[in-house]
mmCIF file with all atom_site columns, C-alpha atoms in Angstrom:
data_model
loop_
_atom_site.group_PDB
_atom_site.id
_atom_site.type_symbol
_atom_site.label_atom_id
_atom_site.label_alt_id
_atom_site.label_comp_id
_atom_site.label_asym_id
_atom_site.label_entity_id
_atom_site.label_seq_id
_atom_site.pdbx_PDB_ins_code
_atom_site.Cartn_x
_atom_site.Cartn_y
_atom_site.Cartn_z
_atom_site.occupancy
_atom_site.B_iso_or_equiv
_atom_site.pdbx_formal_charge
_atom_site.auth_seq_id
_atom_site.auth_comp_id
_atom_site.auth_asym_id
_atom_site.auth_atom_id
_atom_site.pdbx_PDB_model_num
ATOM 1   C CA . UNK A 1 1   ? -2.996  34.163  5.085   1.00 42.00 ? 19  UNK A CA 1
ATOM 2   C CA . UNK A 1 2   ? -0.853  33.373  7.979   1.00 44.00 ? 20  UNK A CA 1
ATOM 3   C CA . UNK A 1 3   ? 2.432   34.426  8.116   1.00 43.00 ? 21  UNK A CA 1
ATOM 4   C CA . UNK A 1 4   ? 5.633   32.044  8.267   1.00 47.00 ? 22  UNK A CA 1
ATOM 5   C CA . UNK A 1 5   ? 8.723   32.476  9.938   1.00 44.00 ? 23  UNK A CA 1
ATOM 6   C CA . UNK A 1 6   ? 12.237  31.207  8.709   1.00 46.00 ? 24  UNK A CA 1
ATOM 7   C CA . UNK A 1 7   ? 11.852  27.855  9.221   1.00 47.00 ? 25  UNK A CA 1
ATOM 8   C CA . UNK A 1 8   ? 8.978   27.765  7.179   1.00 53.00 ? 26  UNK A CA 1
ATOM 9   C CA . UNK A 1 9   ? 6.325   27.143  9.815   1.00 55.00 ? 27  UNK A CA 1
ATOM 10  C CA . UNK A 1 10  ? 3.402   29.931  10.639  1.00 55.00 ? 28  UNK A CA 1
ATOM 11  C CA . UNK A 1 11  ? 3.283   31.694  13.841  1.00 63.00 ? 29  UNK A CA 1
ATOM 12  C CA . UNK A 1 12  ? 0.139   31.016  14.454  1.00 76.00 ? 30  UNK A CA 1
ATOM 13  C CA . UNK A 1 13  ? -0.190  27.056  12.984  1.00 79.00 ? 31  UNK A CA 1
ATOM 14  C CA . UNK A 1 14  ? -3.130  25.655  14.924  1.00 85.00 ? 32  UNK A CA 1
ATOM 15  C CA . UNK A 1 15  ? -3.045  21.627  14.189  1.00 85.00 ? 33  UNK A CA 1
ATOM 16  C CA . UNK A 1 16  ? -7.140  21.952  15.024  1.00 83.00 ? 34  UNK A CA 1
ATOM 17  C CA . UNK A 1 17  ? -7.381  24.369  11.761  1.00 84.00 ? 35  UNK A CA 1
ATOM 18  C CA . UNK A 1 18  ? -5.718  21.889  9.441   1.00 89.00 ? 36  UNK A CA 1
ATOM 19  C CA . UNK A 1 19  ? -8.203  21.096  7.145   1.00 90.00 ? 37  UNK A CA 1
ATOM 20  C CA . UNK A 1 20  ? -6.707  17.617  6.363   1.00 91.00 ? 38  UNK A CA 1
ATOM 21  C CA . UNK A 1 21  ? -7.326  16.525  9.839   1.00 93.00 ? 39  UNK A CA 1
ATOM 22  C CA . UNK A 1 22  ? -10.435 17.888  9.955   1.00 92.00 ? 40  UNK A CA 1
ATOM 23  C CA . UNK A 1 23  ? -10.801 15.570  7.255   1.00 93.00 ? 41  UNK A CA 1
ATOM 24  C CA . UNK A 1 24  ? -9.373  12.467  8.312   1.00 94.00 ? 42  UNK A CA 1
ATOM 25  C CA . UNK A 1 25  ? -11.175 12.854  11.917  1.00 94.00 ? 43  UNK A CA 1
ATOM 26  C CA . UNK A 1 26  ? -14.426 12.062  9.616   1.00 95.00 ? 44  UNK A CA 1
ATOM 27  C CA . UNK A 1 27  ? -12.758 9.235   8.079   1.00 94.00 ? 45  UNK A CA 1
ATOM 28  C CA . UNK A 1 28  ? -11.961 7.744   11.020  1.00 94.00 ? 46  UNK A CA 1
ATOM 29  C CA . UNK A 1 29  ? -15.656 8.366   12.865  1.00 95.00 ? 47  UNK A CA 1
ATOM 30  C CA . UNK A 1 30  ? -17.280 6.951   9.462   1.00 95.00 ? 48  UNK A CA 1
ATOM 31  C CA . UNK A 1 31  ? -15.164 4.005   9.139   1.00 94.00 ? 49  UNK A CA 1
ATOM 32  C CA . UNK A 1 32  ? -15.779 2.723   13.412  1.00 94.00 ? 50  UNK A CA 1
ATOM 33  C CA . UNK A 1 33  ? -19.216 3.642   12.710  1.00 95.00 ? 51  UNK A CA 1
ATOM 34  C CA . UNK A 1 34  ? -19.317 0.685   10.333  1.00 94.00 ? 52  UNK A CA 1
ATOM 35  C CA . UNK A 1 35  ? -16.691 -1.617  11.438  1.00 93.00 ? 53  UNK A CA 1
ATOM 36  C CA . UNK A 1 36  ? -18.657 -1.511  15.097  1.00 93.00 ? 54  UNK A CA 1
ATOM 37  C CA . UNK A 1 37  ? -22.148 -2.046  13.423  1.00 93.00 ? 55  UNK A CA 1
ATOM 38  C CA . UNK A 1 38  ? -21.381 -4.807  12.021  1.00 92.00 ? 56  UNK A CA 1
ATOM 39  C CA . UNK A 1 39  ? -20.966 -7.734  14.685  1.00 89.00 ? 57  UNK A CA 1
ATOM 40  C CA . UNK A 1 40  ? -21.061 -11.201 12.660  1.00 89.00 ? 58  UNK A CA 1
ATOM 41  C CA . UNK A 1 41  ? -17.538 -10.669 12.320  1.00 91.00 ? 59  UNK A CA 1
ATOM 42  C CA . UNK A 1 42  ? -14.576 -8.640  13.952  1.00 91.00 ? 60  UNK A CA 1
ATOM 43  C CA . UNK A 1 43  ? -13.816 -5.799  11.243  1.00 90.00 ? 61  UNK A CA 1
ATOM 44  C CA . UNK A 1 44  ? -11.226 -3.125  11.141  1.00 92.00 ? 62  UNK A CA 1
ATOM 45  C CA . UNK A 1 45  ? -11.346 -0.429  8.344   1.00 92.00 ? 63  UNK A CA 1
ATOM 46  C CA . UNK A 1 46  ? -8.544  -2.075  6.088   1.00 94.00 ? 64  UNK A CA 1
ATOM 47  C CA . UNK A 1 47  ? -10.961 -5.085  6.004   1.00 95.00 ? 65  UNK A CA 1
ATOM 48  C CA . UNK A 1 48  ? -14.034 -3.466  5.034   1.00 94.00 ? 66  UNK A CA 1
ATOM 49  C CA . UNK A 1 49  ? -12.494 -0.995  2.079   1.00 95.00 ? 67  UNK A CA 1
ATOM 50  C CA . UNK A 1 50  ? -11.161 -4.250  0.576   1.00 97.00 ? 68  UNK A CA 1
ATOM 51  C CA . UNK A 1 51  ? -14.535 -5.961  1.332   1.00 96.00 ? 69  UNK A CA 1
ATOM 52  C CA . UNK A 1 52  ? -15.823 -2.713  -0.173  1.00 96.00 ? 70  UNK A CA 1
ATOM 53  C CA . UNK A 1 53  ? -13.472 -1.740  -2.997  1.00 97.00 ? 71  UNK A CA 1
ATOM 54  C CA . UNK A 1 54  ? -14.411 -5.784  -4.213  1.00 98.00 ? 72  UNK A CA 1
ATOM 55  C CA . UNK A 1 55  ? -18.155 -5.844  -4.247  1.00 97.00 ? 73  UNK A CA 1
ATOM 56  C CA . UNK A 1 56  ? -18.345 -2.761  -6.307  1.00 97.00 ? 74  UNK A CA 1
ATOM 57  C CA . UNK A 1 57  ? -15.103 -3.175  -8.838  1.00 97.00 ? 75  UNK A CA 1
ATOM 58  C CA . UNK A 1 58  ? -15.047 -6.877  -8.724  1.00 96.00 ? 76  UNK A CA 1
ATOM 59  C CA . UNK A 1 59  ? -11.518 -9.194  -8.770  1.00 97.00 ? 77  UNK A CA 1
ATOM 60  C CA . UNK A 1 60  ? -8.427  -7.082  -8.607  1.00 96.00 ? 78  UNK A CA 1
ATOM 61  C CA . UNK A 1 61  ? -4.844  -7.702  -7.472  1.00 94.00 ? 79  UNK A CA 1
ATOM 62  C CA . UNK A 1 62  ? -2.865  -7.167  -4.590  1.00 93.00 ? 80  UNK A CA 1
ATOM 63  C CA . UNK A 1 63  ? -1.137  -4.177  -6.172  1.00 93.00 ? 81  UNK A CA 1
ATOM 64  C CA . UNK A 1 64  ? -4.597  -2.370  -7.342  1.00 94.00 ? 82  UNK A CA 1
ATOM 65  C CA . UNK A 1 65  ? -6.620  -3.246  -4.327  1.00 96.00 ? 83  UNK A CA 1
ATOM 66  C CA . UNK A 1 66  ? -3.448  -1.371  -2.682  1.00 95.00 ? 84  UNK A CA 1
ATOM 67  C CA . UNK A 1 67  ? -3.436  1.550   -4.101  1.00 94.00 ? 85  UNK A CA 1
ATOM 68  C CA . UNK A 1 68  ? -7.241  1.718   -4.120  1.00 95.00 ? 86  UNK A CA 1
ATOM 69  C CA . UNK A 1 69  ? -7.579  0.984   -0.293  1.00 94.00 ? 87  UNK A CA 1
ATOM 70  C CA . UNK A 1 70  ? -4.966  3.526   0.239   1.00 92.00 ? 88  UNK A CA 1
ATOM 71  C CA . UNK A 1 71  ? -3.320  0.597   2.704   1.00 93.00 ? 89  UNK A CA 1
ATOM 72  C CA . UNK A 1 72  ? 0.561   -0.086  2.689   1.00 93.00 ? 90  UNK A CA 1
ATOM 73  C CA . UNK A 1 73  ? 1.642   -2.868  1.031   1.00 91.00 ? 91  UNK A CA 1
ATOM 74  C CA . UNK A 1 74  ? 2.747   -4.991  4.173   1.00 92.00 ? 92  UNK A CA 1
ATOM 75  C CA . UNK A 1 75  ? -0.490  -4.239  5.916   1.00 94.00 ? 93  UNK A CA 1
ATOM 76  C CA . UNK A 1 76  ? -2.912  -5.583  2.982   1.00 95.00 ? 94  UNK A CA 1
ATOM 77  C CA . UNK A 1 77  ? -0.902  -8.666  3.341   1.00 94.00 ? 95  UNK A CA 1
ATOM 78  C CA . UNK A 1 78  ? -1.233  -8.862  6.531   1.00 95.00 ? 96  UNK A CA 1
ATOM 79  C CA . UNK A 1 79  ? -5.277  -8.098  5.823   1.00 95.00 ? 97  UNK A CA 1
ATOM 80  C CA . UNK A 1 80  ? -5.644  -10.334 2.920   1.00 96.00 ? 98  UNK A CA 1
ATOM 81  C CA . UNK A 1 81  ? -4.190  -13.431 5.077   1.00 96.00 ? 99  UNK A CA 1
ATOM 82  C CA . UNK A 1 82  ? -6.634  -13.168 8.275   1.00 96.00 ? 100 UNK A CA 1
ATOM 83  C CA . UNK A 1 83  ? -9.496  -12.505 5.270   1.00 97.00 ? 101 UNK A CA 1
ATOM 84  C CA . UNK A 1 84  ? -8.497  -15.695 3.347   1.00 97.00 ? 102 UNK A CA 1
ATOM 85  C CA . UNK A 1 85  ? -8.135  -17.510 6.444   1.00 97.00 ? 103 UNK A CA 1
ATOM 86  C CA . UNK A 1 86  ? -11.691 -16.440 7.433   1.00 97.00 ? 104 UNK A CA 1
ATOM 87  C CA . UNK A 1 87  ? -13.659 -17.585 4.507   1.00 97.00 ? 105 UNK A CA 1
ATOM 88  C CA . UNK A 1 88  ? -14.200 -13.815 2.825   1.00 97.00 ? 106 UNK A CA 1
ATOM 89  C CA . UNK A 1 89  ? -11.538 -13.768 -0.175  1.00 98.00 ? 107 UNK A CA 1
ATOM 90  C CA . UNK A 1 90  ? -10.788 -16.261 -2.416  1.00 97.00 ? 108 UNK A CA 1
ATOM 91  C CA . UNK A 1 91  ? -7.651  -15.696 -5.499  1.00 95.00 ? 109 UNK A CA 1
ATOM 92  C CA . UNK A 1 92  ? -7.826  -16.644 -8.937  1.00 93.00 ? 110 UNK A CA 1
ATOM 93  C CA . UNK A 1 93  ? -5.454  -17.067 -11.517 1.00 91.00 ? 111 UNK A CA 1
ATOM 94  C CA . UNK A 1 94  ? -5.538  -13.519 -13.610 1.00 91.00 ? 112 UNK A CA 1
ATOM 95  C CA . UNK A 1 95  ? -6.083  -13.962 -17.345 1.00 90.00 ? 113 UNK A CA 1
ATOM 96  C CA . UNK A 1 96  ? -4.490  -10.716 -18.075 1.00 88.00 ? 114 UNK A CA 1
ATOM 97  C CA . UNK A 1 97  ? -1.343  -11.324 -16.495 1.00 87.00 ? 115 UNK A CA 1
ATOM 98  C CA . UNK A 1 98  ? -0.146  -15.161 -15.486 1.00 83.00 ? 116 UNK A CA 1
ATOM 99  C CA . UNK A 1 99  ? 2.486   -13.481 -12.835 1.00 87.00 ? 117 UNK A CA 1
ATOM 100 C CA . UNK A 1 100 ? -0.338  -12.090 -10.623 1.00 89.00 ? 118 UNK A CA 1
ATOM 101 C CA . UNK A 1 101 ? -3.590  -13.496 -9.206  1.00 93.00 ? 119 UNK A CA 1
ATOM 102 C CA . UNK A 1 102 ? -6.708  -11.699 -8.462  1.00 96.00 ? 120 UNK A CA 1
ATOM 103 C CA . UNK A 1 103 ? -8.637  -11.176 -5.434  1.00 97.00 ? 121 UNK A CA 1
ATOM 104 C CA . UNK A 1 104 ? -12.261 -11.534 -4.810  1.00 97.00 ? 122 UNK A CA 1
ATOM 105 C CA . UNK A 1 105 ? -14.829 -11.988 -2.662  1.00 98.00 ? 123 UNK A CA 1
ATOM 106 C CA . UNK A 1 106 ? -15.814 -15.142 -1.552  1.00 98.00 ? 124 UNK A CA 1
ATOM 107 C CA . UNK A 1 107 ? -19.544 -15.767 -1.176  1.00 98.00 ? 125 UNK A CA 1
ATOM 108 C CA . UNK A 1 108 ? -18.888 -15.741 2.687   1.00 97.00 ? 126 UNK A CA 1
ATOM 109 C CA . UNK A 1 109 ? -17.282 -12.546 1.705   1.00 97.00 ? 127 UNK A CA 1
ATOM 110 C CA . UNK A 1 110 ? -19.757 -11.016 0.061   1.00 97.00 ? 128 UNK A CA 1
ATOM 111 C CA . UNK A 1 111 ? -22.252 -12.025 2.387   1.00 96.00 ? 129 UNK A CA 1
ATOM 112 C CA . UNK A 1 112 ? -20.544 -9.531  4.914   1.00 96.00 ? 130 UNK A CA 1
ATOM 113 C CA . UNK A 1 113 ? -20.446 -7.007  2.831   1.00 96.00 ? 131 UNK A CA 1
ATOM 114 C CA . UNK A 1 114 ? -24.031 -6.975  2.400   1.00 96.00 ? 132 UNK A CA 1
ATOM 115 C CA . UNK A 1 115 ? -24.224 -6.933  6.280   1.00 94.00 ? 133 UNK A CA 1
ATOM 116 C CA . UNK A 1 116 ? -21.804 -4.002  6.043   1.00 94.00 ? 134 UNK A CA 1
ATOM 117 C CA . UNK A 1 117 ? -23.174 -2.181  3.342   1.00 95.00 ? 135 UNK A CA 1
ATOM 118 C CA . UNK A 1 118 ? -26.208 -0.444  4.980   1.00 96.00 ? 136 UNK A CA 1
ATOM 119 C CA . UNK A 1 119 ? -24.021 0.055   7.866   1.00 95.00 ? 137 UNK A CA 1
ATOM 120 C CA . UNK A 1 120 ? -21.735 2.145   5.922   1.00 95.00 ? 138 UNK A CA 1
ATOM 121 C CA . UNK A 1 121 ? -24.637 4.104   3.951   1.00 96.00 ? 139 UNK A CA 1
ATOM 122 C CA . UNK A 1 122 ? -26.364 5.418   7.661   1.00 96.00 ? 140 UNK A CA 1
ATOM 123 C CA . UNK A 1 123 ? -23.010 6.078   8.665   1.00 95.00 ? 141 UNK A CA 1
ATOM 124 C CA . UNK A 1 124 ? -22.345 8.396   5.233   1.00 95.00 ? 142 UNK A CA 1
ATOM 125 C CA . UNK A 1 125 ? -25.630 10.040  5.916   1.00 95.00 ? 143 UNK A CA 1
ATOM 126 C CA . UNK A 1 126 ? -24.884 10.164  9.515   1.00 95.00 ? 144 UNK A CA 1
ATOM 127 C CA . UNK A 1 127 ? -21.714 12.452  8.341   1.00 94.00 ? 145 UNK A CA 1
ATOM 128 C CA . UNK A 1 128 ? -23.446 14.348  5.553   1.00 96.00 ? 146 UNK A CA 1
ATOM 129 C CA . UNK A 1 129 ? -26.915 14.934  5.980   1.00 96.00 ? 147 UNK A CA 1
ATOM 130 C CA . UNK A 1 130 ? -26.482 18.251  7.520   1.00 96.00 ? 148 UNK A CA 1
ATOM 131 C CA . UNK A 1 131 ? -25.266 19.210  3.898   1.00 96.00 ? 149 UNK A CA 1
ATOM 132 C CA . UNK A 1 132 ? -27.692 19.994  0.955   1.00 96.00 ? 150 UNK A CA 1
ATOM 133 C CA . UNK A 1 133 ? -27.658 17.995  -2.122  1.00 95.00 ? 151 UNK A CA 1
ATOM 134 C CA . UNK A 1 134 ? -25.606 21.579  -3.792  1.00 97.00 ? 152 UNK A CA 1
ATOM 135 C CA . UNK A 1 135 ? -23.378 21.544  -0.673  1.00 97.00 ? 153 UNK A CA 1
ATOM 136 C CA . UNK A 1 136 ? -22.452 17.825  -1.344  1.00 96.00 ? 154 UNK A CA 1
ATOM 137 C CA . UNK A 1 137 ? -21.690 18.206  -4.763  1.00 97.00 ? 155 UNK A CA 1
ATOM 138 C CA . UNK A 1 138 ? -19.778 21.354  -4.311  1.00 97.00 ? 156 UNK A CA 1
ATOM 139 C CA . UNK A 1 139 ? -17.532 19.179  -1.626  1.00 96.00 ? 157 UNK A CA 1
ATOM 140 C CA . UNK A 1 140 ? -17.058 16.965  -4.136  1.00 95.00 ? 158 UNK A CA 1
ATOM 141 C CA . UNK A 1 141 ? -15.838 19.648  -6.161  1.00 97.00 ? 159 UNK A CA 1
ATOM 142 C CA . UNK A 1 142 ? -13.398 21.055  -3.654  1.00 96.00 ? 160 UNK A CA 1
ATOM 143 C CA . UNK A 1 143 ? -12.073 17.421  -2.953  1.00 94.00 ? 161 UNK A CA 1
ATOM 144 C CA . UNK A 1 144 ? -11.234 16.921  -6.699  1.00 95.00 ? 162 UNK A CA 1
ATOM 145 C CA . UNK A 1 145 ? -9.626  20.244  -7.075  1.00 96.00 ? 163 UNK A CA 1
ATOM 146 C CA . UNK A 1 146 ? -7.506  19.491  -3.907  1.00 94.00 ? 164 UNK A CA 1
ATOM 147 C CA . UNK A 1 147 ? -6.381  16.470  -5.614  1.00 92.00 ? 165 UNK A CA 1
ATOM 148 C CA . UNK A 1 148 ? -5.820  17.547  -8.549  1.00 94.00 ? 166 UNK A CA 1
ATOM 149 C CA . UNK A 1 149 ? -3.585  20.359  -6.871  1.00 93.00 ? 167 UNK A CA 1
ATOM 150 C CA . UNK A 1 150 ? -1.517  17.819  -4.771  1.00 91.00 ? 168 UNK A CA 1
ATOM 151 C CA . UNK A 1 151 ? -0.826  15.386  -8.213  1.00 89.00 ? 169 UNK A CA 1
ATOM 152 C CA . UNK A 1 152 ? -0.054  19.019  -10.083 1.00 90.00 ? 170 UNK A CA 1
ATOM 153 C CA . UNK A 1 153 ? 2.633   19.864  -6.938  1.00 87.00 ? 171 UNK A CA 1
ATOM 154 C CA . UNK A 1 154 ? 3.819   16.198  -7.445  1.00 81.00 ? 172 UNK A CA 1
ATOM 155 C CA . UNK A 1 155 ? 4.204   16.383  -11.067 1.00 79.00 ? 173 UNK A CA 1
ATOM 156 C CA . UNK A 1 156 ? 6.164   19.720  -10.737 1.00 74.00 ? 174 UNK A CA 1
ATOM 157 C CA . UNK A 1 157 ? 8.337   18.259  -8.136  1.00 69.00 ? 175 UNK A CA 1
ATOM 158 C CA . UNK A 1 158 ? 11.648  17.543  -9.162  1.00 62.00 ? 176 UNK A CA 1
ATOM 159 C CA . UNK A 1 159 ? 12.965  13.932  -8.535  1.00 59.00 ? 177 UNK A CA 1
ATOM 160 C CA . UNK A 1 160 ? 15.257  13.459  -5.589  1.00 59.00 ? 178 UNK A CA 1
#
């Protein structure tokens, strides 16, 4: 364990042994992999995950498709106007809630996603081949312990 001075920081903090960076440096290689391999169309990562997040859970709002693309607010406007402009997402009144309208994919949308999709699978096994089938599931493992620990922290937080 590393020790930490008075201002709360380690002496000997390395940014290159923060796991979490570690982490998102494989995000970020996975996700060019797959926005570069595909070339009928110019994607960036926001663009696939909702491409992505609406083939597999089908029509969702602005607010889910938010939280589940982990993208701000502003940006997935942003995202979801150069998509609808482009052919791929197409909104629908939601029978659920009349204030809010779902997203989906258009069938121009979804065709790109199925350009996309074996993209992103080589680039997954590009990233975790080198891992047994044990080692995977045991990263899955860690990964929902870590989050569980980081909503358990937030939960214990007091509000501001």
């Amino acid at each position: 364990m590393n020790q930490t001075s008075q201002n709360g920081g380690s002496h000997d903090f390395r940014i290159d042994n923060y796991p979490i960076l570690r982490m998102a440096r494989i995000v970020s290689a996975v996700q060019e992999r797959i926005v570069s391999g595909v070339t009928s169309y110019p994607l960036v990562a926001p663009s696939w995950r909702v491409l992505a997040l609406l083939a597999d859970r089908g029509p969702m709002t602005v607010k889910m498709l938010a939280v589940a693309a982990l993208i701000e607010r502003s940006s997935l406007s942003r995202t979801i106007m150069r998509m609808e402009d482009d052919g791929l997402l197409e909104r629908a009144a939601n029978p659920h809630d009349g204030r809010s309208t779902l997203l989906r994919l258009s069938d121009k949308g979804q065709a790109l996603f199925d350009e996309s999709q074996p993209v992103a699978i080589a680039a997954m096994h590009a990233a975790t081949d080198a891992l047994s089938g044990a080692e995977l599931e045991k990263l899955f493992e860690m990964l929902d312990r870590m989050m569980a620990s980081l909503q358990s922290a937030s939960d214990a937080d007091p509000p501001n």
